[in-house]
Structures are given as C-alpha cells and as structure tokens.
Tab-separated table of C-alpha atoms in Angstrom:
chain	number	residue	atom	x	y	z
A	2	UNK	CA	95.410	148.562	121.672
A	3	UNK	CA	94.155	145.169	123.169
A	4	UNK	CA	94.588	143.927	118.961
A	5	UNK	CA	97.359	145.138	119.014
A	6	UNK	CA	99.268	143.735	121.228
A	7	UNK	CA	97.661	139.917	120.946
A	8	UNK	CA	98.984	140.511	116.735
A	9	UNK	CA	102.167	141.394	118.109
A	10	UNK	CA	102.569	138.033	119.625
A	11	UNK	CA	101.871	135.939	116.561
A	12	UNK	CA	105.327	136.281	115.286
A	13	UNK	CA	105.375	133.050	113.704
A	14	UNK	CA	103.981	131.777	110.007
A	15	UNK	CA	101.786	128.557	109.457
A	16	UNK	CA	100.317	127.599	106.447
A	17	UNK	CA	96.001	127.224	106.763
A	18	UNK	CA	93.883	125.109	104.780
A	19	UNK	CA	90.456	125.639	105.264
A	20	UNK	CA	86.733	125.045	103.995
A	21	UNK	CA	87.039	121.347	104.524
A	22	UNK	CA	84.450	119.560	102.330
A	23	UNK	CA	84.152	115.248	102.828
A	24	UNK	CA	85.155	113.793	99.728
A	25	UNK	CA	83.048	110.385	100.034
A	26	UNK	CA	86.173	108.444	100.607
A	27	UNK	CA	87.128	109.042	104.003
A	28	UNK	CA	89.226	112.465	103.748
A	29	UNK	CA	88.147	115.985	102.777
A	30	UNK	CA	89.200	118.643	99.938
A	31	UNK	CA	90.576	122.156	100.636
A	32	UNK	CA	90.368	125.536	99.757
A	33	UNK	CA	93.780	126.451	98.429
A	34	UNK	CA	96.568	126.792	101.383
A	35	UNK	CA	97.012	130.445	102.672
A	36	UNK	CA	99.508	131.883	105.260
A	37	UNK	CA	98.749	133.373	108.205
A	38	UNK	CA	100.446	134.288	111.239
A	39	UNK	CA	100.436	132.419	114.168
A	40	UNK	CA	102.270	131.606	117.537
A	41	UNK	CA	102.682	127.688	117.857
A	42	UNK	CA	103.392	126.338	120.785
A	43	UNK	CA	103.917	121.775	120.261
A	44	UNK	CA	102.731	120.061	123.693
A	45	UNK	CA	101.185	117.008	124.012
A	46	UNK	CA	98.422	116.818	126.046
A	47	UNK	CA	95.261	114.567	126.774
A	48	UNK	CA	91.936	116.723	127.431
A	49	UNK	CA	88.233	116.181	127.433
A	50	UNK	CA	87.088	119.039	124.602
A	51	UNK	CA	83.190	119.853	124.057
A	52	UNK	CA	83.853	118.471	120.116
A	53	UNK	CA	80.751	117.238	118.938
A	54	UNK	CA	80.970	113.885	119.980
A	55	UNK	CA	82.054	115.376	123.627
A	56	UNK	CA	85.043	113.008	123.048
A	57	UNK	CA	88.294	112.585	124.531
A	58	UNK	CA	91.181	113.342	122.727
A	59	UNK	CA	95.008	113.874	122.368
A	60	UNK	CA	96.291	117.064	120.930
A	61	UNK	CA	99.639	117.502	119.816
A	62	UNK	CA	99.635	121.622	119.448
A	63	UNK	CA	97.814	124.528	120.266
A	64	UNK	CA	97.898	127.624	117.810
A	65	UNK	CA	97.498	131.024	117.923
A	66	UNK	CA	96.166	133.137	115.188
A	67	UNK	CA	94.363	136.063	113.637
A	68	UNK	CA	91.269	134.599	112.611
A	69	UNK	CA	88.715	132.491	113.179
A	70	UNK	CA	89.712	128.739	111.566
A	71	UNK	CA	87.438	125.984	111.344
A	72	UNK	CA	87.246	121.866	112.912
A	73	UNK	CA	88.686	119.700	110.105
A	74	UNK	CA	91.194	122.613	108.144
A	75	UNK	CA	94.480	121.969	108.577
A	76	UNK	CA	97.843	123.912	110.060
A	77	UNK	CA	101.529	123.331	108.924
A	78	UNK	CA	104.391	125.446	110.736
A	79	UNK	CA	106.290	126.964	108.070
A	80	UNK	CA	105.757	128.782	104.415
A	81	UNK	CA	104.200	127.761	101.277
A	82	UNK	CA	107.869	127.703	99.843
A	83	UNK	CA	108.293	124.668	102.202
A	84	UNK	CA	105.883	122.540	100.735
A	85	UNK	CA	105.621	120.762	97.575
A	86	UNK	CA	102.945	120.728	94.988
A	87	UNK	CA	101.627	117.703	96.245
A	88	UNK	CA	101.088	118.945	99.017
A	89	UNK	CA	99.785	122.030	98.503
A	90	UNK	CA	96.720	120.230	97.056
A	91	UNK	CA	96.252	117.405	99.691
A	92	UNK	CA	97.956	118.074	103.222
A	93	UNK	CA	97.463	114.398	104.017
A	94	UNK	CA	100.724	114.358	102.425
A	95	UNK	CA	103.280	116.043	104.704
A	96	UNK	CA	104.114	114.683	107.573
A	97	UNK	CA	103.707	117.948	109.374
A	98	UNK	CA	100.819	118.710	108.795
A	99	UNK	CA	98.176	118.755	111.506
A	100	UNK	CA	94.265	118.495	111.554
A	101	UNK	CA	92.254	120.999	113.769
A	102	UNK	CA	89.895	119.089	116.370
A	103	UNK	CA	89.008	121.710	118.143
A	104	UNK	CA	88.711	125.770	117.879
A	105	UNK	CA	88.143	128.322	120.155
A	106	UNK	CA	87.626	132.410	120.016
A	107	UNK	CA	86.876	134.121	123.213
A	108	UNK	CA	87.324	138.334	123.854
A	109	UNK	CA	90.047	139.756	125.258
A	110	UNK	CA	89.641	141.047	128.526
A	111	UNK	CA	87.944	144.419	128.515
A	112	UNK	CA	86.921	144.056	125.125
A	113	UNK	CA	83.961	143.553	123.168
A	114	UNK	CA	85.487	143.594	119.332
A	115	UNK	CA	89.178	141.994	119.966
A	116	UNK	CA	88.922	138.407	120.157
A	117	UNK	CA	91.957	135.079	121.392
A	118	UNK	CA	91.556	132.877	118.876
A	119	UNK	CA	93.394	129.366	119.265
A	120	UNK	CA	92.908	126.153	117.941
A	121	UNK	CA	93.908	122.439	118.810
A	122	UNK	CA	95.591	120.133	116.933
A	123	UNK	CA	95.676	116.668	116.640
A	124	UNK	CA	97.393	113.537	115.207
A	125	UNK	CA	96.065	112.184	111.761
A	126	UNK	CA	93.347	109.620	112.372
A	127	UNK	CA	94.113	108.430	108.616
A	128	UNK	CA	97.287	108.963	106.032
C-alpha cells in the first residue's frame, strides 16, 4: 500500500542516463537514456551534502523516482521524443539536462521493503 501510494505521486516523466563511466577527457559515457517516472520539483538551494568530498554545493532540483539512480547519471524533464540524436548519446548537449550530485533512498515509514528515493541535481561543472 505504502508503494503504492509513493508511485502514485510520480506522475511526471524524466529521461535517466545512467552507468556513468570517465572517459579520460574530463566527461563520462552513458548507458543508453531510459524513461522513468518521476516527480520534479526545480528549487535552488545551497546545502552541505555528505558527497564524497563532504563538499558544499548548489543544487538546482530535487527528483523523485522509482529506483535507485546513481552520482554522475544524468536527469532531463521530458520524453525521449524531446531530444535529439545528439543528445541521446551525450547529455552534455541539452541544455536541460542535469547531473546527479547527490542520491538518497531511505524506507518509508513503517516499512521495511518500500523505499523514498530522491536525488539532487546540480548545474554542469563543464559543457
């Protein structure tokens, strides 16, 4: 029931890429994009997140989902339709695109197998 009602909130579609892998030049390679759904919610806010570094930093979004993401994929608000091949292949090249700095999953209260996941985005520290 718990499930249930957090996937009824994600009424909204972003598109994920994960399984970020460095390329040796400074930005990473993807897994091909996938949609999932999401609830998005853009505010800008400046907090001190346990990242590895334990570094300060500004983030831009916080998003909802349905699964567990990981630090360095990247989130788009929208479909795959919206995005051109380009892009598809390397996100650094929309504009709306997002990086993930930070990711969290914690249970839902009185649960043990239903989990919140949400993760923070940030500005590009490249293009």
């Amino acid at each position: 029931m718990i499930g249930s009602y957090i996937h009824s909130t994600l009424s909204q579609v972003a598109v994920y890429w994960g399984n970020p892998v460095k390329d040796g030049y400074g930005k990473f390679t993807y897994d091909p994009p996938v949609e999932i759904p999401c609830r998005w919610e853009g505010k800008q806010q400046v907090l001190k997140m346990g990242d590895a570094k334990g570094d300060f930093f500004e983030y831009i979004g916080m998003v909802y989902v349905d699964r567990d993401l990981v630090v360095d994929g990247c989130l788009y608000l929208g479909r795959l339709s919206d995005l051109s091949a380009e892009a598809m292949v390397d996100p650094h090249l929309h504009e709306n695109v997002y990086p993930i700095k930070q990711f969290e999953k914690v249970p839902a209260m009185r649960s043990t197998t239903e989990f919140l996941r949400k993760a923070y985005l940030t500005l590009w520290q490249y293009r």
